[in-house]
Amino acid sequence: QVQLVESGGGSVQAGGSLRLSCAASGYTYSNNLMGWFRQAPGKEREGVAAIYTVSGITYYADSVKGRFTISRDNAKNTVYLQMNSLKPEDTAMYYCAANVGGYGSWYLSPNYGYWGQGTQVTVSS
């Protein structure tokens, strides 16, 4: 059973930074696709970034390119999302997700079979 536990959310002022962590357990070692999604009140869940755990290939939404960086530490089974130059529109619940085997488009949430509980990020102006 794959389990994902996020941490690192909080409240910051615009221009600030946060780093989210996602500790994973229970999946077999393969080139899995780990993603970060976010959902603001009244909006659909959207893909923010994703990374293949073996190859290290990364993907980003246009809205966060140049500001967010996704990385992984395979020894710790942990994926990170470094968020810099945060904007009020980045305010949302952020979710870590696992696509075991890495199939399909990175930004489509149905391709991910496992989800964390979410961590809140609030950016004030």
CSV table of N, CA, C and O in Angstrom, one decimal:
chain,number,residue,atom,x,y,z
A,1,GLN,N,0.8,-1.2,0.0
A,1,GLN,CA,0.0,0.0,0.0
A,1,GLN,C,0.9,1.2,0.0
A,1,GLN,O,1.7,1.4,0.9
A,2,VAL,N,0.7,2.1,-1.0
A,2,VAL,CA,1.5,3.3,-1.1
A,2,VAL,C,1.0,4.3,-0.2
A,2,VAL,O,-0.3,4.6,-0.1
A,3,GLN,N,1.8,4.9,0.6
A,3,GLN,CA,1.4,6.0,1.5
A,3,GLN,C,2.3,7.3,1.2
A,3,GLN,O,3.5,7.2,1.0
A,4,LEU,N,1.6,8.4,1.2
A,4,LEU,CA,2.3,9.7,0.9
A,4,LEU,C,1.9,10.6,2.0
A,4,LEU,O,0.8,10.8,2.4
A,5,VAL,N,2.9,11.3,2.6
A,5,VAL,CA,2.7,12.2,3.7
A,5,VAL,C,3.4,13.5,3.3
A,5,VAL,O,4.6,13.6,3.2
A,6,GLU,N,2.6,14.6,3.2
A,6,GLU,CA,3.1,15.9,2.9
A,6,GLU,C,3.4,16.7,4.2
A,6,GLU,O,2.8,16.5,5.2
A,7,SER,N,4.4,17.6,4.0
A,7,SER,CA,4.6,18.6,5.1
A,7,SER,C,5.2,19.8,4.5
A,7,SER,O,5.6,19.8,3.3
A,8,GLY,N,5.3,20.9,5.3
A,8,GLY,CA,6.0,22.1,4.9
A,8,GLY,C,5.1,23.2,4.5
A,8,GLY,O,5.6,24.3,4.2
A,9,GLY,N,3.8,23.1,4.5
A,9,GLY,CA,2.9,24.2,4.1
A,9,GLY,C,2.9,25.2,5.2
A,9,GLY,O,3.5,25.1,6.3
A,10,GLY,N,2.3,26.3,4.9
A,10,GLY,CA,2.2,27.4,5.9
A,10,GLY,C,1.7,28.7,5.3
A,10,GLY,O,1.2,28.7,4.1
A,11,SER,N,1.9,29.8,6.0
A,11,SER,CA,1.5,31.1,5.5
A,11,SER,C,2.7,32.0,5.4
A,11,SER,O,3.6,32.1,6.3
A,12,VAL,N,2.8,32.6,4.2
A,12,VAL,CA,3.9,33.5,3.9
A,12,VAL,C,3.4,34.8,3.2
A,12,VAL,O,2.3,34.8,2.6
A,13,GLN,N,4.2,35.8,3.2
A,13,GLN,CA,3.8,37.0,2.4
A,13,GLN,C,4.3,36.8,1.0
A,13,GLN,O,5.2,36.0,0.7
A,14,ALA,N,3.7,37.6,0.1
A,14,ALA,CA,4.1,37.5,-1.3
A,14,ALA,C,5.6,37.8,-1.5
A,14,ALA,O,6.1,38.7,-0.8
A,15,GLY,N,6.2,37.0,-2.3
A,15,GLY,CA,7.6,37.1,-2.5
A,15,GLY,C,8.4,36.1,-1.7
A,15,GLY,O,9.6,36.0,-1.9
A,16,GLY,N,7.7,35.5,-0.7
A,16,GLY,CA,8.4,34.6,0.2
A,16,GLY,C,8.6,33.2,-0.4
A,16,GLY,O,8.2,33.0,-1.6
A,17,SER,N,9.1,32.3,0.4
A,17,SER,CA,9.4,30.9,-0.1
A,17,SER,C,8.9,29.9,0.9
A,17,SER,O,8.8,30.2,2.1
A,18,LEU,N,8.6,28.7,0.4
A,18,LEU,CA,8.3,27.6,1.2
A,18,LEU,C,8.8,26.4,0.5
A,18,LEU,O,9.0,26.3,-0.7
A,19,ARG,N,9.1,25.3,1.3
A,19,ARG,CA,9.5,24.0,0.7
A,19,ARG,C,8.6,23.0,1.2
A,19,ARG,O,8.5,22.7,2.4
A,20,LEU,N,7.9,22.3,0.3
A,20,LEU,CA,7.0,21.2,0.6
A,20,LEU,C,7.8,19.9,0.5
A,20,LEU,O,8.7,19.7,-0.4
A,21,SER,N,7.5,18.9,1.4
A,21,SER,CA,8.1,17.6,1.3
A,21,SER,C,7.0,16.6,1.2
A,21,SER,O,5.9,16.7,1.7
A,22,CYS,N,7.3,15.5,0.5
A,22,CYS,CA,6.4,14.4,0.4
A,22,CYS,C,7.2,13.1,0.6
A,22,CYS,O,8.0,12.7,-0.2
A,23,ALA,N,6.9,12.4,1.8
A,23,ALA,CA,7.6,11.2,2.1
A,23,ALA,C,6.7,10.0,1.6
A,23,ALA,O,5.5,10.0,2.0
A,24,ALA,N,7.3,9.2,0.8
A,24,ALA,CA,6.6,8.1,0.2
A,24,ALA,C,7.0,6.7,0.8
A,24,ALA,O,8.2,6.6,1.1
A,25,SER,N,6.1,5.8,0.9
A,25,SER,CA,6.5,4.5,1.3
A,25,SER,C,5.5,3.5,0.6
A,25,SER,O,4.4,3.8,0.2
A,26,GLY,N,6.0,2.2,0.6
A,26,GLY,CA,5.1,1.1,0.1
A,26,GLY,C,5.1,0.9,-1.4
A,26,GLY,O,4.3,0.0,-1.8
A,27,TYR,N,5.9,1.5,-2.2
A,27,TYR,CA,5.8,1.2,-3.6
A,27,TYR,C,7.2,0.6,-4.0
A,27,TYR,O,8.2,0.8,-3.4
A,28,THR,N,7.1,-0.2,-5.1
A,28,THR,CA,8.3,-0.9,-5.6
A,28,THR,C,9.2,0.1,-6.3
A,28,THR,O,8.7,1.1,-6.9
A,29,TYR,N,10.4,-0.1,-6.4
A,29,TYR,CA,11.4,0.8,-7.0
A,29,TYR,C,11.2,0.7,-8.5
A,29,TYR,O,11.5,-0.3,-9.1
A,30,SER,N,10.8,1.7,-9.1
A,30,SER,CA,10.7,1.8,-10.6
A,30,SER,C,10.7,3.3,-10.9
A,30,SER,O,10.7,4.2,-10.1
A,31,ASN,N,10.6,3.6,-12.2
A,31,ASN,CA,10.6,5.0,-12.7
A,31,ASN,C,9.2,5.5,-12.5
A,31,ASN,O,8.5,5.8,-13.4
A,32,ASN,N,8.9,5.7,-11.2
A,32,ASN,CA,7.6,6.3,-10.9
A,32,ASN,C,7.5,7.8,-11.2
A,32,ASN,O,8.6,8.4,-11.2
A,33,LEU,N,6.3,8.3,-11.4
A,33,LEU,CA,6.1,9.7,-11.6
A,33,LEU,C,5.5,10.2,-10.4
A,33,LEU,O,4.4,9.8,-10.0
A,34,MET,N,6.2,11.2,-9.7
A,34,MET,CA,5.7,11.8,-8.5
A,34,MET,C,5.3,13.3,-8.9
A,34,MET,O,6.0,14.0,-9.5
A,35,GLY,N,4.1,13.6,-8.5
A,35,GLY,CA,3.5,14.9,-8.9
A,35,GLY,C,3.1,15.7,-7.7
A,35,GLY,O,2.8,15.2,-6.6
A,36,TRP,N,3.1,17.0,-7.9
A,36,TRP,CA,2.4,18.0,-7.0
A,36,TRP,C,1.3,18.6,-7.7
A,36,TRP,O,1.4,19.1,-8.8
A,37,PHE,N,0.1,18.6,-7.0
A,37,PHE,CA,-1.1,19.2,-7.5
A,37,PHE,C,-1.5,20.3,-6.5
A,37,PHE,O,-1.1,20.2,-5.3
A,38,ARG,N,-2.4,21.2,-6.9
A,38,ARG,CA,-3.0,22.1,-6.0
A,38,ARG,C,-4.4,22.4,-6.4
A,38,ARG,O,-4.8,22.2,-7.5
A,39,GLN,N,-5.2,22.8,-5.3
A,39,GLN,CA,-6.6,23.1,-5.5
A,39,GLN,C,-7.0,24.2,-4.7
A,39,GLN,O,-6.8,24.1,-3.4
A,40,ALA,N,-7.4,25.3,-5.3
A,40,ALA,CA,-7.9,26.5,-4.6
A,40,ALA,C,-9.4,26.4,-4.4
A,40,ALA,O,-10.0,25.7,-5.2
A,41,PRO,N,-10.0,27.0,-3.4
A,41,PRO,CA,-11.4,27.0,-3.3
A,41,PRO,C,-12.2,27.4,-4.5
A,41,PRO,O,-11.9,28.4,-5.1
A,42,GLY,N,-13.1,26.5,-5.0
A,42,GLY,CA,-13.9,26.8,-6.1
A,42,GLY,C,-13.2,26.6,-7.5
A,42,GLY,O,-13.8,26.9,-8.5
A,43,LYS,N,-12.0,26.0,-7.4
A,43,LYS,CA,-11.3,25.8,-8.6
A,43,LYS,C,-11.0,24.3,-8.8
A,43,LYS,O,-11.0,23.5,-7.8
A,44,GLU,N,-10.7,23.9,-10.0
A,44,GLU,CA,-10.3,22.5,-10.2
A,44,GLU,C,-8.9,22.2,-9.8
A,44,GLU,O,-8.1,23.1,-9.7
A,45,ARG,N,-8.6,21.0,-9.5
A,45,ARG,CA,-7.3,20.6,-9.1
A,45,ARG,C,-6.4,20.7,-10.3
A,45,ARG,O,-6.8,20.3,-11.4
A,46,GLU,N,-5.2,21.3,-10.2
A,46,GLU,CA,-4.3,21.5,-11.3
A,46,GLU,C,-2.9,20.9,-11.0
A,46,GLU,O,-2.4,21.0,-9.9
A,47,GLY,N,-2.3,20.4,-12.0
A,47,GLY,CA,-0.9,19.9,-11.9
A,47,GLY,C,0.1,21.1,-11.8
A,47,GLY,O,0.0,22.1,-12.5
A,48,VAL,N,1.0,21.0,-10.8
A,48,VAL,CA,2.0,22.1,-10.6
A,48,VAL,C,3.3,21.6,-11.1
A,48,VAL,O,4.0,22.4,-11.9
A,49,ALA,N,3.7,20.4,-10.8
A,49,ALA,CA,5.0,19.9,-11.2
A,49,ALA,C,5.1,18.4,-11.0
A,49,ALA,O,4.3,17.9,-10.2
A,50,ALA,N,6.0,17.8,-11.7
A,50,ALA,CA,6.1,16.3,-11.6
A,50,ALA,C,7.6,15.9,-11.9
A,50,ALA,O,8.3,16.7,-12.6
A,51,ILE,N,8.0,14.8,-11.4
A,51,ILE,CA,9.3,14.3,-11.6
A,51,ILE,C,9.3,12.8,-11.6
A,51,ILE,O,8.6,12.1,-10.9
A,52,TYR,N,10.1,12.2,-12.6
A,52,TYR,CA,10.3,10.8,-12.6
A,52,TYR,C,11.4,10.5,-11.6
A,52,TYR,O,12.5,11.1,-11.6
A,53,THR,N,11.1,9.5,-10.8
A,53,THR,CA,12.0,9.2,-9.7
A,53,THR,C,13.4,8.7,-10.1
A,53,THR,O,14.4,8.9,-9.4
A,54,VAL,N,13.5,7.9,-11.2
A,54,VAL,CA,14.7,7.4,-11.6
A,54,VAL,C,15.5,8.3,-12.6
A,54,VAL,O,16.6,8.7,-12.4
A,55,SER,N,14.8,8.7,-13.6
A,55,SER,CA,15.4,9.5,-14.7
A,55,SER,C,15.6,11.0,-14.2
A,55,SER,O,16.5,11.7,-14.7
A,56,GLY,N,14.8,11.4,-13.3
A,56,GLY,CA,14.9,12.8,-12.9
A,56,GLY,C,14.2,13.8,-13.8
A,56,GLY,O,14.3,15.1,-13.6
A,57,ILE,N,13.6,13.4,-14.9
A,57,ILE,CA,12.9,14.3,-15.8
A,57,ILE,C,11.8,15.0,-15.1
A,57,ILE,O,11.1,14.4,-14.3
A,58,THR,N,11.7,16.3,-15.3
A,58,THR,CA,10.8,17.2,-14.6
A,58,THR,C,9.8,17.9,-15.5
A,58,THR,O,10.1,18.1,-16.7
A,59,TYR,N,8.7,18.2,-15.0
A,59,TYR,CA,7.7,19.0,-15.8
A,59,TYR,C,7.1,20.0,-14.8
A,59,TYR,O,7.0,19.8,-13.6
A,60,TYR,N,6.7,21.2,-15.4
A,60,TYR,CA,6.2,22.3,-14.7
A,60,TYR,C,5.0,22.9,-15.4
A,60,TYR,O,5.0,23.0,-16.6
A,61,ALA,N,4.0,23.4,-14.6
A,61,ALA,CA,3.0,24.2,-15.2
A,61,ALA,C,3.6,25.5,-15.6
A,61,ALA,O,4.5,26.0,-14.9
A,62,ASP,N,3.0,26.1,-16.6
A,62,ASP,CA,3.6,27.4,-17.1
A,62,ASP,C,3.5,28.5,-15.9
A,62,ASP,O,4.4,29.3,-15.9
A,63,SER,N,2.5,28.4,-15.1
A,63,SER,CA,2.3,29.4,-14.1
A,63,SER,C,3.4,29.4,-13.0
A,63,SER,O,3.5,30.4,-12.2
A,64,VAL,N,4.2,28.3,-12.9
A,64,VAL,CA,5.2,28.2,-11.8
A,64,VAL,C,6.6,28.1,-12.4
A,64,VAL,O,7.5,28.1,-11.6
A,65,LYS,N,6.7,28.0,-13.7
A,65,LYS,CA,8.1,27.9,-14.3
A,65,LYS,C,8.9,29.0,-13.8
A,65,LYS,O,8.5,30.2,-13.9
A,66,GLY,N,10.2,28.7,-13.4
A,66,GLY,CA,11.1,29.7,-13.0
A,66,GLY,C,11.0,30.1,-11.6
A,66,GLY,O,11.8,30.8,-11.0
A,67,ARG,N,9.9,29.7,-10.9
A,67,ARG,CA,9.7,30.0,-9.5
A,67,ARG,C,9.7,28.7,-8.6
A,67,ARG,O,10.2,28.8,-7.5
A,68,PHE,N,9.2,27.6,-9.1
A,68,PHE,CA,9.1,26.4,-8.4
A,68,PHE,C,10.1,25.4,-8.9
A,68,PHE,O,10.4,25.4,-10.1
A,69,THR,N,10.7,24.6,-8.0
A,69,THR,CA,11.6,23.5,-8.4
A,69,THR,C,11.2,22.2,-7.7
A,69,THR,O,11.1,22.2,-6.5
A,70,ILE,N,11.0,21.2,-8.5
A,70,ILE,CA,10.7,19.9,-7.9
A,70,ILE,C,12.0,19.1,-7.9
A,70,ILE,O,12.8,19.1,-8.9
A,71,SER,N,12.2,18.3,-6.9
A,71,SER,CA,13.4,17.5,-6.8
A,71,SER,C,13.1,16.2,-6.0
A,71,SER,O,12.0,16.1,-5.4
A,72,ARG,N,14.0,15.3,-6.0
A,72,ARG,CA,13.7,14.1,-5.2
A,72,ARG,C,15.0,13.6,-4.6
A,72,ARG,O,16.1,13.8,-5.1
A,73,ASP,N,14.9,12.9,-3.5
A,73,ASP,CA,16.0,12.2,-2.8
A,73,ASP,C,15.5,10.7,-2.7
A,73,ASP,O,14.7,10.4,-1.8
A,74,ASN,N,16.0,9.9,-3.6
A,74,ASN,CA,15.6,8.5,-3.6
A,74,ASN,C,16.0,7.7,-2.4
A,74,ASN,O,15.4,6.8,-2.0
A,75,ALA,N,17.1,8.1,-1.8
A,75,ALA,CA,17.6,7.4,-0.6
A,75,ALA,C,16.6,7.6,0.6
A,75,ALA,O,16.4,6.8,1.5
A,76,LYS,N,15.9,8.8,0.6
A,76,LYS,CA,14.9,9.0,1.6
A,76,LYS,C,13.5,8.8,1.1
A,76,LYS,O,12.5,9.1,1.9
A,77,ASN,N,13.3,8.4,-0.2
A,77,ASN,CA,12.0,8.3,-0.7
A,77,ASN,C,11.1,9.5,-0.5
A,77,ASN,O,10.0,9.5,-0.2
A,78,THR,N,11.7,10.6,-0.8
A,78,THR,CA,11.1,11.9,-0.6
A,78,THR,C,11.2,12.8,-1.8
A,78,THR,O,12.2,12.8,-2.5
A,79,VAL,N,10.1,13.5,-2.1
A,79,VAL,CA,10.0,14.5,-3.2
A,79,VAL,C,9.8,15.8,-2.6
A,79,VAL,O,9.0,16.0,-1.6
A,80,TYR,N,10.4,16.8,-3.1
A,80,TYR,CA,10.3,18.2,-2.6
A,80,TYR,C,9.8,19.1,-3.7
A,80,TYR,O,9.9,18.9,-4.9
A,81,LEU,N,9.1,20.2,-3.2
A,81,LEU,CA,8.7,21.3,-4.1
A,81,LEU,C,9.2,22.6,-3.4
A,81,LEU,O,8.6,23.0,-2.4
A,82,GLN,N,10.2,23.1,-4.0
A,82,GLN,CA,10.7,24.4,-3.5
A,82,GLN,C,10.0,25.5,-4.2
A,82,GLN,O,10.0,25.6,-5.5
A,83,MET,N,9.3,26.4,-3.5
A,83,MET,CA,8.5,27.4,-4.0
A,83,MET,C,9.1,28.8,-3.7
A,83,MET,O,9.1,29.1,-2.5
A,84,ASN,N,9.5,29.5,-4.6
A,84,ASN,CA,10.1,30.8,-4.4
A,84,ASN,C,9.2,31.9,-5.1
A,84,ASN,O,8.3,31.6,-5.9
A,85,SER,N,9.4,33.1,-4.7
A,85,SER,CA,8.6,34.3,-5.3
A,85,SER,C,7.1,34.0,-5.3
A,85,SER,O,6.5,34.1,-6.3
A,86,LEU,N,6.7,33.5,-4.2
A,86,LEU,CA,5.3,33.1,-4.1
A,86,LEU,C,4.3,34.3,-4.3
A,86,LEU,O,4.7,35.5,-3.9
A,87,LYS,N,3.2,34.0,-4.9
A,87,LYS,CA,2.2,35.0,-5.2
A,87,LYS,C,0.9,34.6,-4.5
A,87,LYS,O,0.6,33.5,-4.3
A,88,PRO,N,0.0,35.6,-4.3
A,88,PRO,CA,-1.3,35.3,-3.7
A,88,PRO,C,-2.0,34.2,-4.5
A,88,PRO,O,-2.8,33.4,-3.9
A,89,GLU,N,-1.9,34.2,-5.8
A,89,GLU,CA,-2.6,33.2,-6.6
A,89,GLU,C,-2.1,31.8,-6.4
A,89,GLU,O,-2.6,30.8,-6.9
A,90,ASP,N,-0.9,31.6,-5.7
A,90,ASP,CA,-0.4,30.3,-5.4
A,90,ASP,C,-1.1,29.7,-4.2
A,90,ASP,O,-0.9,28.5,-3.9
A,91,THR,N,-2.0,30.5,-3.5
A,91,THR,CA,-2.7,30.0,-2.4
A,91,THR,C,-3.6,28.8,-2.7
A,91,THR,O,-4.4,28.9,-3.7
A,92,ALA,N,-3.4,27.7,-2.1
A,92,ALA,CA,-4.2,26.5,-2.4
A,92,ALA,C,-3.8,25.4,-1.4
A,92,ALA,O,-2.8,25.5,-0.7
A,93,MET,N,-4.5,24.3,-1.5
A,93,MET,CA,-4.1,23.1,-0.8
A,93,MET,C,-3.3,22.3,-1.8
A,93,MET,O,-3.6,22.2,-3.0
A,94,TYR,N,-2.1,22.0,-1.4
A,94,TYR,CA,-1.1,21.3,-2.2
A,94,TYR,C,-1.1,19.8,-1.9
A,94,TYR,O,-1.0,19.4,-0.7
A,95,TYR,N,-1.2,19.0,-2.9
A,95,TYR,CA,-1.2,17.5,-2.8
A,95,TYR,C,0.0,16.9,-3.5
A,95,TYR,O,0.3,17.2,-4.6
A,96,CYS,N,0.5,15.9,-2.8
A,96,CYS,CA,1.5,15.0,-3.5
A,96,CYS,C,0.8,13.8,-4.0
A,96,CYS,O,-0.2,13.3,-3.4
A,97,ALA,N,1.2,13.3,-5.2
A,97,ALA,CA,0.6,12.2,-5.8
A,97,ALA,C,1.6,11.3,-6.5
A,97,ALA,O,2.6,11.7,-6.9
A,98,ALA,N,1.3,10.0,-6.5
A,98,ALA,CA,2.2,9.0,-7.1
A,98,ALA,C,1.5,8.3,-8.3
A,98,ALA,O,0.4,7.8,-8.1
A,99,ASN,N,2.2,8.2,-9.4
A,99,ASN,CA,1.8,7.5,-10.6
A,99,ASN,C,2.8,6.3,-10.7
A,99,ASN,O,3.9,6.5,-11.2
A,100,VAL,N,2.4,5.2,-10.1
A,100,VAL,CA,3.3,4.0,-10.1
A,100,VAL,C,3.5,3.5,-11.5
A,100,VAL,O,2.5,3.1,-12.1
A,101,GLY,N,4.7,3.5,-12.0
A,101,GLY,CA,5.0,3.1,-13.4
A,101,GLY,C,5.1,4.3,-14.3
A,101,GLY,O,5.7,4.2,-15.4
A,102,GLY,N,4.6,5.4,-13.9
A,102,GLY,CA,4.8,6.7,-14.7
A,102,GLY,C,4.1,6.7,-16.0
A,102,GLY,O,4.6,7.1,-17.0
A,103,TYR,N,2.8,6.3,-16.0
A,103,TYR,CA,2.1,6.2,-17.3
A,103,TYR,C,1.2,7.5,-17.5
A,103,TYR,O,0.6,8.0,-16.6
A,104,GLY,N,1.1,7.9,-18.8
A,104,GLY,CA,0.2,9.0,-19.1
A,104,GLY,C,0.8,10.3,-18.9
A,104,GLY,O,1.9,10.5,-18.5
A,105,SER,N,0.0,11.3,-19.2
A,105,SER,CA,0.4,12.7,-19.0
A,105,SER,C,0.6,13.1,-17.6
A,105,SER,O,-0.2,12.8,-16.7
A,106,TRP,N,1.6,13.9,-17.3
A,106,TRP,CA,2.0,14.2,-15.9
A,106,TRP,C,0.9,15.1,-15.2
A,106,TRP,O,0.8,15.0,-14.0
A,107,TYR,N,0.2,15.9,-16.0
A,107,TYR,CA,-0.7,16.9,-15.4
A,107,TYR,C,-2.1,16.4,-15.2
A,107,TYR,O,-2.9,17.2,-14.8
A,108,LEU,N,-2.4,15.2,-15.6
A,108,LEU,CA,-3.7,14.7,-15.5
A,108,LEU,C,-3.9,13.9,-14.2
A,108,LEU,O,-3.3,12.8,-14.0
A,109,SER,N,-4.7,14.4,-13.2
A,109,SER,CA,-4.8,13.8,-11.9
A,109,SER,C,-5.3,12.4,-12.0
A,109,SER,O,-4.9,11.6,-11.1
A,110,PRO,N,-6.2,12.0,-12.9
A,110,PRO,CA,-6.6,10.6,-12.9
A,110,PRO,C,-5.5,9.6,-13.2
A,110,PRO,O,-5.7,8.4,-12.9
A,111,ASN,N,-4.4,10.0,-13.7
A,111,ASN,CA,-3.2,9.1,-13.9
A,111,ASN,C,-2.5,8.8,-12.6
A,111,ASN,O,-1.6,7.9,-12.6
A,112,TYR,N,-2.8,9.4,-11.5
A,112,TYR,CA,-2.2,9.2,-10.2
A,112,TYR,C,-3.1,8.3,-9.3
A,112,TYR,O,-4.2,8.7,-9.1
A,113,GLY,N,-2.6,7.2,-8.9
A,113,GLY,CA,-3.4,6.3,-8.1
A,113,GLY,C,-3.3,6.5,-6.6
A,113,GLY,O,-4.1,6.0,-5.9
A,114,TYR,N,-2.4,7.3,-6.2
A,114,TYR,CA,-2.2,7.5,-4.7
A,114,TYR,C,-2.0,9.0,-4.4
A,114,TYR,O,-1.3,9.7,-5.2
A,115,TRP,N,-2.6,9.4,-3.3
A,115,TRP,CA,-2.6,10.8,-3.0
A,115,TRP,C,-2.3,11.0,-1.5
A,115,TRP,O,-2.7,10.2,-0.7
A,116,GLY,N,-1.6,12.1,-1.2
A,116,GLY,CA,-1.4,12.5,0.2
A,116,GLY,C,-2.6,13.2,0.7
A,116,GLY,O,-3.6,13.5,0.0
A,117,GLN,N,-2.6,13.6,2.0
A,117,GLN,CA,-3.7,14.3,2.6
A,117,GLN,C,-3.7,15.8,2.3
A,117,GLN,O,-4.8,16.4,2.5
A,118,GLY,N,-2.7,16.3,1.8
A,118,GLY,CA,-2.6,17.7,1.4
A,118,GLY,C,-2.0,18.6,2.5
A,118,GLY,O,-2.1,18.3,3.7
A,119,THR,N,-1.4,19.7,2.1
A,119,THR,CA,-0.9,20.7,3.0
A,119,THR,C,-1.2,22.1,2.5
A,119,THR,O,-1.1,22.3,1.3
A,120,GLN,N,-1.7,22.9,3.3
A,120,GLN,CA,-2.2,24.2,2.9
A,120,GLN,C,-1.1,25.2,2.8
A,120,GLN,O,-0.2,25.3,3.6
A,121,VAL,N,-1.1,26.0,1.7
A,121,VAL,CA,-0.2,27.1,1.4
A,121,VAL,C,-1.0,28.3,1.2
A,121,VAL,O,-1.9,28.4,0.4
A,122,THR,N,-0.7,29.3,2.0
A,122,THR,CA,-1.4,30.6,2.0
A,122,THR,C,-0.4,31.7,1.8
A,122,THR,O,0.5,31.9,2.6
A,123,VAL,N,-0.6,32.5,0.7
A,123,VAL,CA,0.3,33.6,0.4
A,123,VAL,C,-0.5,34.9,0.5
A,123,VAL,O,-1.5,35.1,-0.2
A,124,SER,N,-0.1,35.8,1.4
A,124,SER,CA,-0.8,37.1,1.5
A,124,SER,C,-0.1,38.2,0.8
A,124,SER,O,1.1,38.2,0.7
A,125,SER,N,-0.9,39.2,0.4
A,125,SER,CA,-0.3,40.3,-0.4
A,125,SER,C,0.2,41.4,0.5
A,125,SER,O,-0.1,41.4,1.7
